[in-house]
Coordinates of C-alpha atoms in Angstrom, one line a residue:
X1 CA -28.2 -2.2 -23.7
X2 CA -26.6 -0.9 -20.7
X3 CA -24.4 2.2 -20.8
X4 CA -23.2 1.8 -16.9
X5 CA -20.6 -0.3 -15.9
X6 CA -21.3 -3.0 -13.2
X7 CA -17.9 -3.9 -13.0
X8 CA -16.1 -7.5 -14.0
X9 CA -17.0 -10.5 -12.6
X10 CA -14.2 -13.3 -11.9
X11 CA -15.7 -15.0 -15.6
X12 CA -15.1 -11.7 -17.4
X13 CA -10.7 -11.6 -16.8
X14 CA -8.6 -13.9 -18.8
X15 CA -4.9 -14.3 -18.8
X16 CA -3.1 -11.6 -20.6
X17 CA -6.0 -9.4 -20.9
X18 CA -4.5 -6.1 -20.6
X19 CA -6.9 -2.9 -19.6
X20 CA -5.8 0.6 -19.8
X21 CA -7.9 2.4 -16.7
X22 CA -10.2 5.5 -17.4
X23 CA -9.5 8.6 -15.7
X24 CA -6.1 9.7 -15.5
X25 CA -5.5 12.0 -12.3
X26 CA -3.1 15.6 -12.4
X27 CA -1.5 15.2 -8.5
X28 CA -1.8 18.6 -6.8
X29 CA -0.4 20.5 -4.2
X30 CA -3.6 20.2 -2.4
X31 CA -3.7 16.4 -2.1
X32 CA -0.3 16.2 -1.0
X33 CA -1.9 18.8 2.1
X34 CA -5.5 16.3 2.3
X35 CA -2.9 13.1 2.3
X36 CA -1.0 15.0 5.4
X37 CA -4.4 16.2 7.0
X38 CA -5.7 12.3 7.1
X39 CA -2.7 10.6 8.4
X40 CA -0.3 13.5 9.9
X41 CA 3.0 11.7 7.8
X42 CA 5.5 13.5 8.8
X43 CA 8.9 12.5 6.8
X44 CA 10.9 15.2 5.9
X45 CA 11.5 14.6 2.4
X46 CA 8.1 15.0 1.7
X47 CA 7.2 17.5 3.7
X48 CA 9.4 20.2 3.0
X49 CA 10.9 21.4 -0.5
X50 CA 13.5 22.9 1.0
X51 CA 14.6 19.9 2.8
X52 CA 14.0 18.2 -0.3
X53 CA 16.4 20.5 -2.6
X54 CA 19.3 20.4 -0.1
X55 CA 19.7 16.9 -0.8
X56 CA 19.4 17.0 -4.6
X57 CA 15.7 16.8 -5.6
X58 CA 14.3 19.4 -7.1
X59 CA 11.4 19.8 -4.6
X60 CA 9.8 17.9 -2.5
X61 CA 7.9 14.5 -4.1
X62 CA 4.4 13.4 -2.8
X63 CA 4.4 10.7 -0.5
X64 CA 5.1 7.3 -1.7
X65 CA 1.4 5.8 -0.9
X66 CA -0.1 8.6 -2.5
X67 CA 1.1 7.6 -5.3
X68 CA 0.6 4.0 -4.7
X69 CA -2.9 4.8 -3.8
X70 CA -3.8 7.0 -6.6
X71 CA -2.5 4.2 -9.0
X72 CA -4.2 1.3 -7.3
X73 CA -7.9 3.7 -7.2
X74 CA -7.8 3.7 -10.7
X75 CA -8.2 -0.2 -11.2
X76 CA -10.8 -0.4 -8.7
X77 CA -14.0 -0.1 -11.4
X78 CA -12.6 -3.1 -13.5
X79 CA -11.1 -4.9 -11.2
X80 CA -12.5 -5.1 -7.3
X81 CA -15.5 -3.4 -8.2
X82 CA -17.2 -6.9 -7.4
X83 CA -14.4 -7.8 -5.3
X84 CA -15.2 -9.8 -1.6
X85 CA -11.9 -8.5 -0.1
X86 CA -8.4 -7.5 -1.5
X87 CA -5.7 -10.7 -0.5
X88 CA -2.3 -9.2 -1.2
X89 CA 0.6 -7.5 -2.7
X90 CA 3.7 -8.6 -4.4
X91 CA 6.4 -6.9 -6.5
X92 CA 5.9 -3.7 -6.5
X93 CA 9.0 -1.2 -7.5
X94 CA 8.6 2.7 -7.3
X95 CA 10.0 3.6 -10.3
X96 CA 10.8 7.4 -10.4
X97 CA 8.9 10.3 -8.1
X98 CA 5.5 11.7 -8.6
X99 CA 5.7 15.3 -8.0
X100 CA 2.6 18.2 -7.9
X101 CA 1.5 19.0 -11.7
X102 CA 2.3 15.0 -12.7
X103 CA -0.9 13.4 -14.2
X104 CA -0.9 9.9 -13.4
X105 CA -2.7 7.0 -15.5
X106 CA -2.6 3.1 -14.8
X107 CA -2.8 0.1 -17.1
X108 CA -3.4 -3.5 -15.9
X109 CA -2.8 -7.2 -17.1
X110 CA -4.3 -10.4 -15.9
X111 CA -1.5 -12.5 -15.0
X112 CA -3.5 -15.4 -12.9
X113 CA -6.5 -16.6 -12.3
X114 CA -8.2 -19.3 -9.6
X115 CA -12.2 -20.2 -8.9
X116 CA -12.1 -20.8 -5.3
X117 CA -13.2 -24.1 -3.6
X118 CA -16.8 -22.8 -2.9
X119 CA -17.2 -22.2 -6.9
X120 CA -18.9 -18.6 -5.9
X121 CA -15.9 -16.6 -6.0
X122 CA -12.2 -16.4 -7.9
X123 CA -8.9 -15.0 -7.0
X124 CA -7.6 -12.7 -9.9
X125 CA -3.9 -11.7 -10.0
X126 CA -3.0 -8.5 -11.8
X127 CA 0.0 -6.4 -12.4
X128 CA -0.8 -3.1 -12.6
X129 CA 1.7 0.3 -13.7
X130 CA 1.1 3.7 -13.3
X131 CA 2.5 6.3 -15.8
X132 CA 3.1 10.0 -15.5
X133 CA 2.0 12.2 -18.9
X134 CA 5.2 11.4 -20.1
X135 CA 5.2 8.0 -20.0
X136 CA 7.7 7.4 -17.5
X137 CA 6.9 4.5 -15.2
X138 CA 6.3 4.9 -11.7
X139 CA 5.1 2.3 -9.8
X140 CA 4.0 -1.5 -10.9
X141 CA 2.9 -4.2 -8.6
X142 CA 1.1 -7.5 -8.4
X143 CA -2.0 -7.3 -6.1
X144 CA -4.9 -10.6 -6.2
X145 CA -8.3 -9.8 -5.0
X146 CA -10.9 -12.3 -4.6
X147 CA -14.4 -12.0 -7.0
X148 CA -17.5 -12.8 -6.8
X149 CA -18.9 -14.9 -9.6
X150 CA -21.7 -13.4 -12.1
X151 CA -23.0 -16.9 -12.4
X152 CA -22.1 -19.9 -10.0
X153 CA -22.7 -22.3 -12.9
X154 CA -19.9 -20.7 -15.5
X155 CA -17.3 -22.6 -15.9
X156 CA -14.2 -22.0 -14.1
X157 CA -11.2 -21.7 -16.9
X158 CA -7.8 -23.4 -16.2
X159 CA -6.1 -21.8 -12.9
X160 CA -3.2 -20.4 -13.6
X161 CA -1.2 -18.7 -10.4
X162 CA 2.0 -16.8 -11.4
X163 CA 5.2 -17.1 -9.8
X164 CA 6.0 -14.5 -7.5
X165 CA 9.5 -12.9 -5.8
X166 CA 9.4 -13.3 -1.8
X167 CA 11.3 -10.5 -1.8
X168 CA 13.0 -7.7 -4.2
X169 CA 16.5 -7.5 -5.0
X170 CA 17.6 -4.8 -3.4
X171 CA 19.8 -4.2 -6.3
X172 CA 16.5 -3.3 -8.3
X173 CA 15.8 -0.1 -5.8
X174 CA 16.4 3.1 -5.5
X175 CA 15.4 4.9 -9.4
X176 CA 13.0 7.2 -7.7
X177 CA 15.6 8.9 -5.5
X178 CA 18.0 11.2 -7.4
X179 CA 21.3 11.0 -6.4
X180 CA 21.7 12.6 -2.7
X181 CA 23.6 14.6 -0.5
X182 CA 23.9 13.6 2.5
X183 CA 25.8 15.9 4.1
X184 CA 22.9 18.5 4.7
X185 CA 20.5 16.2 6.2
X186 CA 19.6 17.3 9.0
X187 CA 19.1 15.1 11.8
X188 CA 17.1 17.9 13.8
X189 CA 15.0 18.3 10.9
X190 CA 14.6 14.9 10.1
X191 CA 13.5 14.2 13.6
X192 CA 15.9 11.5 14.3
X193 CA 19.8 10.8 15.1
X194 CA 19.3 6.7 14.3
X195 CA 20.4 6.3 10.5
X196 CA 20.8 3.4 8.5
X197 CA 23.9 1.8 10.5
X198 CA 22.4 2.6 13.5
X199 CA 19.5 -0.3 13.2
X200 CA 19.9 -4.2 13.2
X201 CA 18.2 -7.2 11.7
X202 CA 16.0 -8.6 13.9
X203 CA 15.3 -5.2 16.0
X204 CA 11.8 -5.0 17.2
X205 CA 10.4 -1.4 17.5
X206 CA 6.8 -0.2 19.0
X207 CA 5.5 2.9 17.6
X208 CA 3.9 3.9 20.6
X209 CA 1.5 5.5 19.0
X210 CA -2.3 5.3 18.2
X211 CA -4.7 6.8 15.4
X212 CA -8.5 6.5 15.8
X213 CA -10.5 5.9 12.5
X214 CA -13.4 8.2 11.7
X215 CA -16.2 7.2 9.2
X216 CA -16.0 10.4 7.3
X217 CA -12.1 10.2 7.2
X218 CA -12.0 6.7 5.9
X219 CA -14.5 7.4 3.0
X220 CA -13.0 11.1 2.4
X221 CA -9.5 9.0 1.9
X222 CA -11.1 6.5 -0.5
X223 CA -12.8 9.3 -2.6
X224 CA -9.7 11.1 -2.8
X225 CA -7.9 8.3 -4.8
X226 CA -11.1 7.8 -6.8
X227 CA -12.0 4.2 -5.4
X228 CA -15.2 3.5 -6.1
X229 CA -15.7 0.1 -4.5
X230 CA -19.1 0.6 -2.9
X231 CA -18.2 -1.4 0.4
X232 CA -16.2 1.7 1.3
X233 CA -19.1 3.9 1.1
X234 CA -22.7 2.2 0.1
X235 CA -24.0 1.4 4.0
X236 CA -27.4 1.0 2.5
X237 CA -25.8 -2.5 0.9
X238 CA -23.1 -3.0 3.6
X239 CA -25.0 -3.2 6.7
X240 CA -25.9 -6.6 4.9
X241 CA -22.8 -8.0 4.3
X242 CA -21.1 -10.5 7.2
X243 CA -19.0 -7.4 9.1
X244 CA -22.8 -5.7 9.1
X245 CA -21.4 -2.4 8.1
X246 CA -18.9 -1.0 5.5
X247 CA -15.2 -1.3 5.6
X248 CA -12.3 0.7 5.7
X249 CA -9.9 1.0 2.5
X250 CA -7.0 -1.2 3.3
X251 CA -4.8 1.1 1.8
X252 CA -6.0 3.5 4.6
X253 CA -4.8 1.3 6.8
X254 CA -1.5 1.0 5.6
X255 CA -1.1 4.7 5.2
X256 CA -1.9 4.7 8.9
X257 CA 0.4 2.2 10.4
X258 CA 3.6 3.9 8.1
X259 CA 2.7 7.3 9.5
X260 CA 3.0 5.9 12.9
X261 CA 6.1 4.3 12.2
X262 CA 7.8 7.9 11.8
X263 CA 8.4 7.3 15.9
X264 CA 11.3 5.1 15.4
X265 CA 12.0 5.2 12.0
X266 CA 11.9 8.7 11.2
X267 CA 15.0 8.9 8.7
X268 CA 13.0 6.1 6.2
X269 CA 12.0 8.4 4.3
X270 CA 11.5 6.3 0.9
X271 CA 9.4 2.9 0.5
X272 CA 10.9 1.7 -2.4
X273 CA 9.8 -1.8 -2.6
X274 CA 6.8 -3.6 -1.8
X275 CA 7.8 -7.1 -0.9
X276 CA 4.5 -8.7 0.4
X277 CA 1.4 -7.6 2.2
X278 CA -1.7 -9.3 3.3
X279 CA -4.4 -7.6 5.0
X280 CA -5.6 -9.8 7.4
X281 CA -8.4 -8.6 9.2
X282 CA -11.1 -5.9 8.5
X283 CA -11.0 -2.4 10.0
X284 CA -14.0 -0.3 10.8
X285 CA -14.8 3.3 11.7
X286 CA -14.0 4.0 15.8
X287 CA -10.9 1.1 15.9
X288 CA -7.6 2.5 16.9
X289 CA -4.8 1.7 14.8
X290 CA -1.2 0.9 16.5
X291 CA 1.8 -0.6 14.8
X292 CA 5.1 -2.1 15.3
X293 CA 7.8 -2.7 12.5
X294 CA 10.7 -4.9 12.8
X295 CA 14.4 -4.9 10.7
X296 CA 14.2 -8.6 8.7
X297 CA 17.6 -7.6 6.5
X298 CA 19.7 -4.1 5.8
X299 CA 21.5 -3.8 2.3
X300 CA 23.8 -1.8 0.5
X301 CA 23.0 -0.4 -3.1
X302 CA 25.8 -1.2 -5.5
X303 CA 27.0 2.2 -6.6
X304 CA 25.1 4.5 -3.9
X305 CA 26.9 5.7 -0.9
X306 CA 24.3 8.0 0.2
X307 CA 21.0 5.6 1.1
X308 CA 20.8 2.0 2.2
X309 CA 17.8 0.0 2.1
X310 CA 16.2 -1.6 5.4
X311 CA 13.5 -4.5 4.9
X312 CA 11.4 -3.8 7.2
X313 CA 8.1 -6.0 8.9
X314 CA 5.2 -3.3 9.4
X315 CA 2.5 -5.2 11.4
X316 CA -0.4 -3.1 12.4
X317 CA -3.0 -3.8 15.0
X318 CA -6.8 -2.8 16.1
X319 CA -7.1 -1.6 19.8
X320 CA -4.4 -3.2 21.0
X321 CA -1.1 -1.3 21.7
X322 CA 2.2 -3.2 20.6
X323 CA 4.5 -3.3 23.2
X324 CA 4.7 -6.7 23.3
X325 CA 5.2 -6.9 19.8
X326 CA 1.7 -9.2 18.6
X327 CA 1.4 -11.2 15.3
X328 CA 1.2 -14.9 15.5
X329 CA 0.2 -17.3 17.8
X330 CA 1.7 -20.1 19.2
X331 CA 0.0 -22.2 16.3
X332 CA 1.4 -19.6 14.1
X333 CA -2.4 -18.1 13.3
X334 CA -2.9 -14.5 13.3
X335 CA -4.1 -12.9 16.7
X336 CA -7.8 -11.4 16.4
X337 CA -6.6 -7.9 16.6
X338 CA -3.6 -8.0 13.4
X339 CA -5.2 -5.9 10.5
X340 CA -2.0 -5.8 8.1
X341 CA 1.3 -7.5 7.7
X342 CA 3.4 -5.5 5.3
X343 CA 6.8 -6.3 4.1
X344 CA 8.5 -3.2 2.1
X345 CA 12.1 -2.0 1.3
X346 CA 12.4 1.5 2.8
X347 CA 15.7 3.7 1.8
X348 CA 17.6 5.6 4.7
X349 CA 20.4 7.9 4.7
X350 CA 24.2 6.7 6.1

């Protein structure tokens, strides 16, 4: 018998299996510095404890997608470890703040599956939730990846595809910011004077700026959150797949696109709701990543004066600036060059 895992096929989940994820990760000092050194984030909150402890926390928190990432790299060996791509996200809620010395673990449950048309692969829905040591909740959100089959002949079992929010009530947002004040943010410092009554639904706004993608930065990214899916890394198997060579993380991509969007929306310093996401197109080593967000609807938080929340559209692109703001098509289809749509809550100071 086998002692190495191979990772679950798309016959191996069933509804309301729940799997508790080996290897829980201690968040250091030093991967909040490699998370700054691959995508040059430069929000103030997390970049500076004593920005951080002049508004109430008691130092500064790792960034949000960190956390989010280090979470989502633990599921990766039973879930996607067979995976053909990762579809989407839904409902996720940060929960509380991760800071330096927190150990992080994740459990998972199935909560939908679906054989695809072609009878090779399966979409499998989970809802996963990290944990610090203490067993405080920090993050849970549904993600569906598509799997490859072990066996075209299995049987497929009943599809079952859960109901999921459009968006989060913004109500629900805001636990992982303590209660803050205001008065000593610093604009300066911050890097912006536009706060949260100073942006509209419906405003468009181009980043202007552009990242390149290095092999060895993509794969030294994935690594870091402990993702072992070998299309990240295995070019010996890769440079056989469709794309002919492997693929960046498409959490690297996001992590890209919301570093850029620090020129324009430098005062969102918390993503505390992930409404949707879709990562439409592959990214490879030696693209450029631009983005371009825009304002879909602003909301106040019953009981906080200090932070609204801003839903905000983050579309990212390959090689192709955003100045004139591209997504869909006049037949509504994705342009060649979209790599992400992501639709998140992000908290801002009044």
């Amino acid at each position: 018998m086998s002692k190495t895992n191979r990772g679950n096929y798309f016959e191996d989940f069933k509804v309301g299996q729940v799997i508790r994820h080996a290897t829980p990760r201690t968040v250091t000092s030093g991967d909040q510095a490699l998370y700054t050194a691959l995508y040059g984030s430069r929000f103030a909150v997390q970049s500076s404890d004593a920005f951080a402890r002049a508004l109430g926390y008691s130092h500064a928190p790792v960034d949000d997608l960190l956390t989010f990432h280090i979470v989502f790299g633990k599921t990766v060996p039973d879930i996607s470890l067979n995976a053909v791509a990762n579809l989407g996200y839904a409902g996720g809620r940060f929960l509380a703040p991760v800071f330096p010395g927190d150990t992080i673990s994740t459990v998972s449950e199935v909560i939908g599956l679906k054989e695809n048309s072609n009878g090779r692969t399966g979409v499998v829905y989970v809802r996963s939730t990290g944990y610090t040591q203490n067993g405080t909740e920090v993050l849970d959100y549904v993600r569906w990846v598509m799997v490859n089959k072990r066996i075209v002949a299995n049987a497929a079992p009943e599809p079952v595809i859960p109901e999921l929010p459009a968006a989060l009530d913004p109500q629900s947002l805001g636990m992982a910011v303590p209660l803050l004040d205001t008065a000593n943010w610093d604009n300066d410092l911050a890097g912006s004077e536009y706060r949260f009554a100073d942006y509209e639904i419906g405003e468009k706004i181009d980043h202007v700026d552009g990242m390149t993608v290095e092999e060895a930065e993509h794969q030294l990214a994935t690594r870091l959150y402990q993702n072992t899916a070998k299309v990240h890394f295995n070019h010996h198997t890769e440079a056989h797949n469709r794309f002919g060579h492997r693929l960046v993380y498409g959490g690297h991509v996001i992590s890209i696109a919301r570093a850029l969007s620090f020129n324009g929306l430098a005062n969102a310093f918390h993503i505390a709701g992930i409404n949707a996401g879709r990562h439409v197109a592959p990214l490879a080593a030696g693209n450029t990543v631009y983005a371009w967000s825009e304002v879909l609807d602003k909301a106040d938080i019953d009981g906080r004066s200090d932070v609204g929340a801003l839903r905000l559209r983050l579309v990212a692109t390959k090689d192709r600036p955003c100045h004139d703001f591209p997504g869909l098509d006049h037949e509504h289809n994705y342009l060649p060059e979209v790599l992400l749509d992501f639709d998140y809550w992000a908290l801002m100071p009044k």
